[in-house]
């Protein structure tokens, strides 16, 4: 099932292994996804990005970011992320993928206009496809 | 002879009682003496001769007077060397007053050594030296020794009476009706006095002589008494003649007395006048001198008075000035008095007012103290309540937080389960056999129901969080709501009617949920054969009427359905969370709808309740305050 021409690289950041597994399963089924990377924490994500971001071929196109994570949450991750050379990250889309409907989180999302979308968990094929369409439009 | 004399003496005593006044008046006048009756003269002569001690014949009357005469007579026979230097002859009496009186009475008309006689009573021994003669009577038992001691060498003659013989210079003794005396020459010599031979001659020198004399006299008296008796008769007859003659004498005496008296007064008058004239002359001269002196003094005094007058005048002027000053000041004072009076009145009023104020203050103070006590108690309670309310709020928040977090965290694993069931259904469904596929169905169903419950719980915990109320117009709200519920309404062929609903204060989202829950409940709990009819109304009510706040006005909404109804015993239960009255097969639902309603109404400071009849329908009512 491919509705987008592009071949996209996806990075999922979620501390829950089951969720990551599900997300990968959904992403793999989509034809527009060329590769899927899973990391268990924001720290790991930063490590990964520091290594891969220099090479445009390894650079992810979309990052699905969970908010409620131990030690460093999604918002803290973003603070670090935006300190990276803006030339390197300017094409990376960030999608919040969270079960949170805490108004403070929603307000936080609204106040950051660099974020692409806020997707309520659980992710399913339809939601995922919607996000890809949004990215390509 | 003695007896006769004695008799005559006695007789004379009686006589003298009658003649006393006349005799006393004339006793010292020599002129009338020869004119007296021969009998009287005779009698006196006898007395003097026979009792030579009566040195000078005198008309002795009572015992006291006899004594006085005796004292005077004795005195005349004593010589004082310094008699010429004395002006008055002083006689002191130490004895009864009667003696002194009679002595002074007799002395009044007699002169001793041509000098006036002064008779005094002596009370103190020291006074003896001031007298020429001191008469001491034994009645008061004076100590002669001390008297003699006191008079030693002072030319004071001490005459005593009733003391032992020779105990003083001259000691008199009364024998019968006459006096005898003895002389102590030694004492007289010591007193530097001299006595005449006559005195010495008649003195009784010793006791024995005196006694023999006494006895002789006694014998003579006895004989004389006999003769007396014989002669008495003769005398009695003679008395009568004498009585007549006495009367004649008395008459003549009176005439003589009168004449004599006038003569005497005349002579005295002229003499006195001459003397007075001479004295007056001297006095006038002296007076003149004194007058001159006094005139000079007066002149001096006049000058002084003049200067004093000037001073007085000055003083007067200053006084006048001061008086005017005083008047001015008095006027000022009166003014001030008036002011003071008014001030006093003011003061009284003020004091009354202040008293009232004080009482008011006191009562205020008491009220204040009482209030304060109450306030402190109230404050304590208030604080406690506040503490509890804070605690309650925090607990509530905690609870809400708990509910939220619990439901949120429950969602995550449920989401996982649910998502993987979906994966299984999509990708692996064909690999399960019939039972396995059915189990997958149950798991999916369970997870969906659980998701709904968790969602409801989350929603419930979020209700009432927002305290920001806005104007909510119920008419358009219900229009939108019925539009949203269109499919449900269509399916059940329900009729929903509402009109004239007000604009109320509240949270729009929550209020919509409230109406939605009530409407869907009305549709849901129906007899399958009956088309549901739901009517929504609103009226105005007053509640909580009390004295302080008055009535608070409420909107009362009622949502009436024609459904299956609710037994009254479930009144409380239906509003509890997750409470279901029916099986899920009969009526599906989470059992949280009415709990939501209750929470929403209460967070809007209202109440919710229902009235119902089984099988006839239910009316849910809720009240919302008009001024939220």
Coordinates of C-alpha atoms in Angstrom, one line a residue, chain A residues 16 18-19 21-22 25 29 68 98-103 120-123 125, chain B residues 401 404 408 411-412 415-416 418-420 422-423 426-428 451 458 462 465:
Chain A
X16 CA 7.5 0.9 25.4
X18 CA 5.4 -3.4 22.5
X19 CA 4.4 0.0 21.2
X21 CA 6.9 -3.3 17.8
X22 CA 3.4 -2.3 16.8
X25 CA 4.6 -3.5 12.1
X29 CA 3.2 -2.6 5.9
X68 CA 5.9 10.3 28.5
X98 CA 1.2 10.0 22.6
X99 CA -1.6 8.6 24.5
X100 CA -1.6 11.8 26.5
X101 CA -4.6 14.1 26.3
X102 CA -3.2 16.3 29.1
X103 CA -4.1 19.8 28.3
X120 CA -3.2 9.9 19.6
X121 CA -2.1 6.5 20.4
X122 CA -2.6 3.7 19.5
X123 CA -1.2 4.1 16.0
X125 CA -2.5 1.9 9.5
Chain B
X401 CA -5.1 13.1 39.7
X404 CA -6.7 10.6 35.7
X408 CA -4.4 7.2 31.6
X411 CA -5.0 3.1 28.7
X412 CA -1.5 2.4 27.5
X415 CA -4.1 0.3 23.7
X416 CA -1.3 -2.2 23.2
X418 CA -6.3 -3.6 21.5
X419 CA -3.8 -2.7 18.8
X420 CA -2.2 -6.2 18.7
X422 CA -6.2 -5.6 15.5
X423 CA -2.9 -6.8 14.0
X426 CA -5.9 -8.1 10.1
X427 CA -2.8 -10.2 9.4
X428 CA -3.3 -13.5 11.1
X451 CA -11.4 1.4 26.7
X458 CA -11.0 9.9 32.5
X462 CA -11.8 15.9 34.2
X465 CA -12.0 21.2 36.6

